[in-house]
Amino acid sequence: TDELFLVLSGQLEIAMRDRTVTVCEGELFVVPKGVEHQPRAHQECHILLMEPRGVVNTGEAESELTAPNDEWI
């Protein structure tokens, strides 16, 4: 599924296989379905991540890094 990242404060980098995108405060970026990506922040960053319920944050495999989800606001 697509994932939408909205940066509320700070700055977020989203690394993909072919490029890295920098998303600044007030901007959003949509990662298309099937695109491998790694979001990271060098300093504290607040984001709103929107994706359908049930999406596993570690891709197709669950591990000790998998965070609980399905938190609705």
PDB file of N, CA and C in Angstrom:
ATOM      1  N   THR A   1       0.828  -1.177   0.000  1.00  0.00           N
ATOM      2  CA  THR A   1       0.000   0.000   0.000  1.00  0.00           C
ATOM      3  C   THR A   1       0.877   1.248   0.000  1.00  0.00           C
ATOM      4  N   ASP A   2       0.355   2.357  -0.476  1.00  0.00           N
ATOM      5  CA  ASP A   2       1.069   3.631  -0.403  1.00  0.00           C
ATOM      6  C   ASP A   2       1.205   4.041   1.067  1.00  0.00           C
ATOM      7  N   GLU A   3       2.234   4.812   1.388  1.00  0.00           N
ATOM      8  CA  GLU A   3       2.415   5.373   2.724  1.00  0.00           C
ATOM      9  C   GLU A   3       2.615   6.870   2.600  1.00  0.00           C
ATOM     10  N   LEU A   4       1.928   7.626   3.429  1.00  0.00           N
ATOM     11  CA  LEU A   4       2.022   9.085   3.402  1.00  0.00           C
ATOM     12  C   LEU A   4       2.749   9.556   4.659  1.00  0.00           C
ATOM     13  N   PHE A   5       3.804  10.330   4.468  1.00  0.00           N
ATOM     14  CA  PHE A   5       4.573  10.916   5.570  1.00  0.00           C
ATOM     15  C   PHE A   5       4.349  12.419   5.559  1.00  0.00           C
ATOM     16  N   LEU A   6       3.792  12.968   6.628  1.00  0.00           N
ATOM     17  CA  LEU A   6       3.617  14.409   6.791  1.00  0.00           C
ATOM     18  C   LEU A   6       4.522  14.851   7.936  1.00  0.00           C
ATOM     19  N   VAL A   7       5.457  15.752   7.648  1.00  0.00           N
ATOM     20  CA  VAL A   7       6.390  16.213   8.673  1.00  0.00           C
ATOM     21  C   VAL A   7       5.756  17.391   9.417  1.00  0.00           C
ATOM     22  N   LEU A   8       5.529  17.187  10.716  1.00  0.00           N
ATOM     23  CA  LEU A   8       4.923  18.217  11.560  1.00  0.00           C
ATOM     24  C   LEU A   8       5.978  19.175  12.100  1.00  0.00           C
ATOM     25  N   SER A   9       7.150  18.648  12.436  1.00  0.00           N
ATOM     26  CA  SER A   9       8.273  19.496  12.846  1.00  0.00           C
ATOM     27  C   SER A   9       9.564  18.729  12.585  1.00  0.00           C
ATOM     28  N   GLY A  10      10.619  19.465  12.322  1.00  0.00           N
ATOM     29  CA  GLY A  10      11.904  18.845  12.031  1.00  0.00           C
ATOM     30  C   GLY A  10      12.062  18.540  10.557  1.00  0.00           C
ATOM     31  N   GLN A  11      12.883  17.549  10.291  1.00  0.00           N
ATOM     32  CA  GLN A  11      13.207  17.176   8.911  1.00  0.00           C
ATOM     33  C   GLN A  11      13.394  15.663   8.840  1.00  0.00           C
ATOM     34  N   LEU A  12      12.854  15.044   7.812  1.00  0.00           N
ATOM     35  CA  LEU A  12      12.887  13.600   7.631  1.00  0.00           C
ATOM     36  C   LEU A  12      13.554  13.275   6.304  1.00  0.00           C
ATOM     37  N   GLU A  13      14.412  12.267   6.306  1.00  0.00           N
ATOM     38  CA  GLU A  13      14.970  11.748   5.058  1.00  0.00           C
ATOM     39  C   GLU A  13      14.330  10.402   4.794  1.00  0.00           C
ATOM     40  N   ILE A  14      13.970  10.155   3.544  1.00  0.00           N
ATOM     41  CA  ILE A  14      13.436   8.859   3.154  1.00  0.00           C
ATOM     42  C   ILE A  14      14.364   8.310   2.072  1.00  0.00           C
ATOM     43  N   ALA A  15      15.135   7.294   2.459  1.00  0.00           N
ATOM     44  CA  ALA A  15      16.081   6.674   1.525  1.00  0.00           C
ATOM     45  C   ALA A  15      15.366   5.568   0.757  1.00  0.00           C
ATOM     46  N   MET A  16      15.554   5.584  -0.553  1.00  0.00           N
ATOM     47  CA  MET A  16      15.047   4.534  -1.427  1.00  0.00           C
ATOM     48  C   MET A  16      16.236   3.992  -2.203  1.00  0.00           C
ATOM     49  N   ARG A  17      16.044   2.958  -2.950  1.00  0.00           N
ATOM     50  CA  ARG A  17      17.172   2.335  -3.659  1.00  0.00           C
ATOM     51  C   ARG A  17      17.846   3.298  -4.630  1.00  0.00           C
ATOM     52  N   ASP A  18      17.080   4.180  -5.265  1.00  0.00           N
ATOM     53  CA  ASP A  18      17.644   5.040  -6.312  1.00  0.00           C
ATOM     54  C   ASP A  18      17.832   6.496  -5.909  1.00  0.00           C
ATOM     55  N   ARG A  19      17.333   6.887  -4.744  1.00  0.00           N
ATOM     56  CA  ARG A  19      17.469   8.286  -4.328  1.00  0.00           C
ATOM     57  C   ARG A  19      17.083   8.441  -2.869  1.00  0.00           C
ATOM     58  N   THR A  20      17.409   9.610  -2.323  1.00  0.00           N
ATOM     59  CA  THR A  20      16.987   9.988  -0.976  1.00  0.00           C
ATOM     60  C   THR A  20      16.233  11.299  -1.082  1.00  0.00           C
ATOM     61  N   VAL A  21      15.074  11.345  -0.450  1.00  0.00           N
ATOM     62  CA  VAL A  21      14.227  12.537  -0.461  1.00  0.00           C
ATOM     63  C   VAL A  21      14.264  13.173   0.920  1.00  0.00           C
ATOM     64  N   THR A  22      14.434  14.476   0.976  1.00  0.00           N
ATOM     65  CA  THR A  22      14.367  15.208   2.228  1.00  0.00           C
ATOM     66  C   THR A  22      13.005  15.883   2.305  1.00  0.00           C
ATOM     67  N   VAL A  23      12.290  15.613   3.401  1.00  0.00           N
ATOM     68  CA  VAL A  23      10.959  16.177   3.614  1.00  0.00           C
ATOM     69  C   VAL A  23      11.044  17.114   4.814  1.00  0.00           C
ATOM     70  N   CYS A  24      10.747  18.393   4.593  1.00  0.00           N
ATOM     71  CA  CYS A  24      10.865  19.407   5.637  1.00  0.00           C
ATOM     72  C   CYS A  24       9.523  19.657   6.312  1.00  0.00           C
ATOM     73  N   GLU A  25       9.570  20.388   7.407  1.00  0.00           N
ATOM     74  CA  GLU A  25       8.371  20.738   8.172  1.00  0.00           C
ATOM     75  C   GLU A  25       7.299  21.330   7.258  1.00  0.00           C
ATOM     76  N   GLY A  26       6.081  20.787   7.377  1.00  0.00           N
ATOM     77  CA  GLY A  26       4.963  21.273   6.585  1.00  0.00           C
ATOM     78  C   GLY A  26       4.825  20.596   5.233  1.00  0.00           C
ATOM     79  N   GLU A  27       5.770  19.730   4.880  1.00  0.00           N
ATOM     80  CA  GLU A  27       5.718  19.029   3.592  1.00  0.00           C
ATOM     81  C   GLU A  27       5.277  17.589   3.813  1.00  0.00           C
ATOM     82  N   LEU A  28       4.784  16.988   2.723  1.00  0.00           N
ATOM     83  CA  LEU A  28       4.453  15.572   2.786  1.00  0.00           C
ATOM     84  C   LEU A  28       5.031  14.860   1.591  1.00  0.00           C
ATOM     85  N   PHE A  29       5.189  13.560   1.763  1.00  0.00           N
ATOM     86  CA  PHE A  29       5.727  12.726   0.702  1.00  0.00           C
ATOM     87  C   PHE A  29       4.994  11.396   0.725  1.00  0.00           C
ATOM     88  N   VAL A  30       4.623  10.905  -0.445  1.00  0.00           N
ATOM     89  CA  VAL A  30       3.946   9.613  -0.558  1.00  0.00           C
ATOM     90  C   VAL A  30       4.923   8.609  -1.168  1.00  0.00           C
ATOM     91  N   VAL A  31       5.143   7.518  -0.457  1.00  0.00           N
ATOM     92  CA  VAL A  31       5.955   6.419  -0.974  1.00  0.00           C
ATOM     93  C   VAL A  31       4.984   5.439  -1.627  1.00  0.00           C
ATOM     94  N   PRO A  32       5.131   5.219  -2.926  1.00  0.00           N
ATOM     95  CA  PRO A  32       4.219   4.319  -3.621  1.00  0.00           C
ATOM     96  C   PRO A  32       4.339   2.869  -3.141  1.00  0.00           C
ATOM     97  N   LYS A  33       3.266   2.153  -3.270  1.00  0.00           N
ATOM     98  CA  LYS A  33       3.220   0.736  -2.918  1.00  0.00           C
ATOM     99  C   LYS A  33       4.363  -0.011  -3.609  1.00  0.00           C
ATOM    100  N   GLY A  34       5.036  -0.852  -2.842  1.00  0.00           N
ATOM    101  CA  GLY A  34       6.086  -1.694  -3.404  1.00  0.00           C
ATOM    102  C   GLY A  34       7.465  -1.081  -3.443  1.00  0.00           C
ATOM    103  N   VAL A  35       7.603   0.197  -3.089  1.00  0.00           N
ATOM    104  CA  VAL A  35       8.911   0.852  -3.110  1.00  0.00           C
ATOM    105  C   VAL A  35       9.588   0.652  -1.749  1.00  0.00           C
ATOM    106  N   GLU A  36      10.758   0.003  -1.756  1.00  0.00           N
ATOM    107  CA  GLU A  36      11.514  -0.163  -0.512  1.00  0.00           C
ATOM    108  C   GLU A  36      11.991   1.200  -0.050  1.00  0.00           C
ATOM    109  N   HIS A  37      11.838   1.477   1.243  1.00  0.00           N
ATOM    110  CA  HIS A  37      12.234   2.787   1.764  1.00  0.00           C
ATOM    111  C   HIS A  37      12.647   2.664   3.220  1.00  0.00           C
ATOM    112  N   GLN A  38      13.456   3.641   3.626  1.00  0.00           N
ATOM    113  CA  GLN A  38      13.946   3.689   4.999  1.00  0.00           C
ATOM    114  C   GLN A  38      13.871   5.133   5.488  1.00  0.00           C
ATOM    115  N   PRO A  39      12.841   5.463   6.268  1.00  0.00           N
ATOM    116  CA  PRO A  39      12.769   6.814   6.814  1.00  0.00           C
ATOM    117  C   PRO A  39      13.762   6.964   7.975  1.00  0.00           C
ATOM    118  N   ARG A  40      14.374   8.140   8.061  1.00  0.00           N
ATOM    119  CA  ARG A  40      15.315   8.396   9.157  1.00  0.00           C
ATOM    120  C   ARG A  40      15.393   9.900   9.402  1.00  0.00           C
ATOM    121  N   ALA A  41      15.732  10.240  10.639  1.00  0.00           N
ATOM    122  CA  ALA A  41      15.914  11.638  11.015  1.00  0.00           C
ATOM    123  C   ALA A  41      17.210  11.745  11.808  1.00  0.00           C
ATOM    124  N   HIS A  42      17.995  12.751  11.504  1.00  0.00           N
ATOM    125  CA  HIS A  42      19.259  12.950  12.208  1.00  0.00           C
ATOM    126  C   HIS A  42      19.048  13.655  13.538  1.00  0.00           C
ATOM    127  N   GLN A  43      17.941  14.388  13.642  1.00  0.00           N
ATOM    128  CA  GLN A  43      17.540  15.029  14.894  1.00  0.00           C
ATOM    129  C   GLN A  43      16.067  14.744  15.094  1.00  0.00           C
ATOM    130  N   GLU A  44      15.556  15.080  16.268  1.00  0.00           N
ATOM    131  CA  GLU A  44      14.158  14.792  16.566  1.00  0.00           C
ATOM    132  C   GLU A  44      13.241  15.347  15.475  1.00  0.00           C
ATOM    133  N   CYS A  45      12.298  14.535  15.079  1.00  0.00           N
ATOM    134  CA  CYS A  45      11.375  14.878  14.005  1.00  0.00           C
ATOM    135  C   CYS A  45      10.001  14.315  14.373  1.00  0.00           C
ATOM    136  N   HIS A  46       8.971  15.110  14.219  1.00  0.00           N
ATOM    137  CA  HIS A  46       7.612  14.646  14.482  1.00  0.00           C
ATOM    138  C   HIS A  46       6.905  14.481  13.147  1.00  0.00           C
ATOM    139  N   ILE A  47       6.334  13.303  12.945  1.00  0.00           N
ATOM    140  CA  ILE A  47       5.649  13.040  11.685  1.00  0.00           C
ATOM    141  C   ILE A  47       4.273  12.444  11.943  1.00  0.00           C
ATOM    142  N   LEU A  48       3.441  12.540  10.938  1.00  0.00           N
ATOM    143  CA  LEU A  48       2.179  11.821  10.907  1.00  0.00           C
ATOM    144  C   LEU A  48       2.304  10.839   9.756  1.00  0.00           C
ATOM    145  N   LEU A  49       2.221   9.558  10.058  1.00  0.00           N
ATOM    146  CA  LEU A  49       2.333   8.504   9.054  1.00  0.00           C
ATOM    147  C   LEU A  49       0.941   7.939   8.830  1.00  0.00           C
ATOM    148  N   MET A  50       0.507   7.944   7.588  1.00  0.00           N
ATOM    149  CA  MET A  50      -0.819   7.424   7.273  1.00  0.00           C
ATOM    150  C   MET A  50      -0.691   6.224   6.354  1.00  0.00           C
ATOM    151  N   GLU A  51      -1.292   5.118   6.801  1.00  0.00           N
ATOM    152  CA  GLU A  51      -1.318   3.887   6.032  1.00  0.00           C
ATOM    153  C   GLU A  51      -2.509   3.076   6.530  1.00  0.00           C
ATOM    154  N   PRO A  52      -2.974   2.140   5.738  1.00  0.00           N
ATOM    155  CA  PRO A  52      -4.124   1.340   6.168  1.00  0.00           C
ATOM    156  C   PRO A  52      -3.824   0.498   7.404  1.00  0.00           C
ATOM    157  N   ARG A  53      -4.845   0.208   8.147  1.00  0.00           N
ATOM    158  CA  ARG A  53      -4.735  -0.646   9.327  1.00  0.00           C
ATOM    159  C   ARG A  53      -4.147  -1.997   8.923  1.00  0.00           C
ATOM    160  N   GLY A  54      -3.254  -2.523   9.780  1.00  0.00           N
ATOM    161  CA  GLY A  54      -2.697  -3.847   9.547  1.00  0.00           C
ATOM    162  C   GLY A  54      -1.383  -3.880   8.798  1.00  0.00           C
ATOM    163  N   VAL A  55      -0.898  -2.736   8.327  1.00  0.00           N
ATOM    164  CA  VAL A  55       0.383  -2.707   7.625  1.00  0.00           C
ATOM    165  C   VAL A  55       1.503  -2.914   8.637  1.00  0.00           C
ATOM    166  N   VAL A  56       2.419  -3.849   8.344  1.00  0.00           N
ATOM    167  CA  VAL A  56       3.545  -4.148   9.236  1.00  0.00           C
ATOM    168  C   VAL A  56       4.684  -3.192   8.912  1.00  0.00           C
ATOM    169  N   ASN A  57       5.227  -2.514   9.942  1.00  0.00           N
ATOM    170  CA  ASN A  57       6.234  -1.480   9.707  1.00  0.00           C
ATOM    171  C   ASN A  57       7.596  -2.022   9.302  1.00  0.00           C
ATOM    172  N   THR A  58       7.794  -3.322   9.338  1.00  0.00           N
ATOM    173  CA  THR A  58       9.073  -3.906   8.951  1.00  0.00           C
ATOM    174  C   THR A  58       8.953  -4.695   7.651  1.00  0.00           C
ATOM    175  N   GLY A  59       8.022  -4.292   6.814  1.00  0.00           N
ATOM    176  CA  GLY A  59       7.858  -4.955   5.516  1.00  0.00           C
ATOM    177  C   GLY A  59       7.029  -6.214   5.643  1.00  0.00           C
ATOM    178  N   GLU A  60       7.433  -7.224   4.913  1.00  0.00           N
ATOM    179  CA  GLU A  60       6.660  -8.464   4.878  1.00  0.00           C
ATOM    180  C   GLU A  60       6.961  -9.397   6.045  1.00  0.00           C
ATOM    181  N   ALA A  61       8.047  -9.148   6.771  1.00  0.00           N
ATOM    182  CA  ALA A  61       8.448 -10.050   7.852  1.00  0.00           C
ATOM    183  C   ALA A  61       8.363  -9.343   9.198  1.00  0.00           C
ATOM    184  N   GLU A  62       7.791 -10.013  10.181  1.00  0.00           N
ATOM    185  CA  GLU A  62       7.763  -9.461  11.533  1.00  0.00           C
ATOM    186  C   GLU A  62       9.018  -9.906  12.271  1.00  0.00           C
ATOM    187  N   SER A  63       9.534  -9.008  13.143  1.00  0.00           N
ATOM    188  CA  SER A  63      10.730  -9.302  13.922  1.00  0.00           C
ATOM    189  C   SER A  63      10.642  -8.515  15.223  1.00  0.00           C
ATOM    190  N   GLU A  64      11.742  -8.522  15.988  1.00  0.00           N
ATOM    191  CA  GLU A  64      11.774  -7.748  17.232  1.00  0.00           C
ATOM    192  C   GLU A  64      11.712  -6.245  16.968  1.00  0.00           C
ATOM    193  N   LEU A  65      11.935  -5.825  15.728  1.00  0.00           N
ATOM    194  CA  LEU A  65      11.859  -4.407  15.359  1.00  0.00           C
ATOM    195  C   LEU A  65      10.444  -3.973  14.975  1.00  0.00           C
ATOM    196  N   THR A  66       9.542  -4.927  14.835  1.00  0.00           N
ATOM    197  CA  THR A  66       8.173  -4.609  14.438  1.00  0.00           C
ATOM    198  C   THR A  66       7.460  -3.878  15.566  1.00  0.00           C
ATOM    199  N   ALA A  67       6.926  -2.714  15.244  1.00  0.00           N
ATOM    200  CA  ALA A  67       6.209  -1.905  16.235  1.00  0.00           C
ATOM    201  C   ALA A  67       4.717  -2.228  16.188  1.00  0.00           C
ATOM    202  N   PRO A  68       4.064  -2.158  17.342  1.00  0.00           N
ATOM    203  CA  PRO A  68       2.607  -2.343  17.319  1.00  0.00           C
ATOM    204  C   PRO A  68       1.977  -1.197  16.540  1.00  0.00           C
ATOM    205  N   ASN A  69       0.901  -1.497  15.837  1.00  0.00           N
ATOM    206  CA  ASN A  69       0.250  -0.432  15.071  1.00  0.00           C
ATOM    207  C   ASN A  69      -1.248  -0.484  15.281  1.00  0.00           C
ATOM    208  N   ASP A  70      -1.977   0.037  14.346  1.00  0.00           N
ATOM    209  CA  ASP A  70      -3.419   0.128  14.418  1.00  0.00           C
ATOM    210  C   ASP A  70      -3.867   1.124  15.482  1.00  0.00           C
ATOM    211  N   GLU A  71      -3.059   2.162  15.686  1.00  0.00           N
ATOM    212  CA  GLU A  71      -3.446   3.242  16.581  1.00  0.00           C
ATOM    213  C   GLU A  71      -4.129   4.314  15.752  1.00  0.00           C
ATOM    214  N   TRP A  72      -5.368   4.571  16.067  1.00  0.00           N
ATOM    215  CA  TRP A  72      -6.152   5.535  15.299  1.00  0.00           C
ATOM    216  C   TRP A  72      -6.266   6.825  16.069  1.00  0.00           C
ATOM    217  N   ILE A  73      -6.113   7.944  15.357  1.00  0.00           N
ATOM    218  CA  ILE A  73      -6.261   9.241  16.004  1.00  0.00           C
ATOM    219  C   ILE A  73      -7.405  10.002  15.390  1.00  0.00           C
TER     220      ILE A  73
END
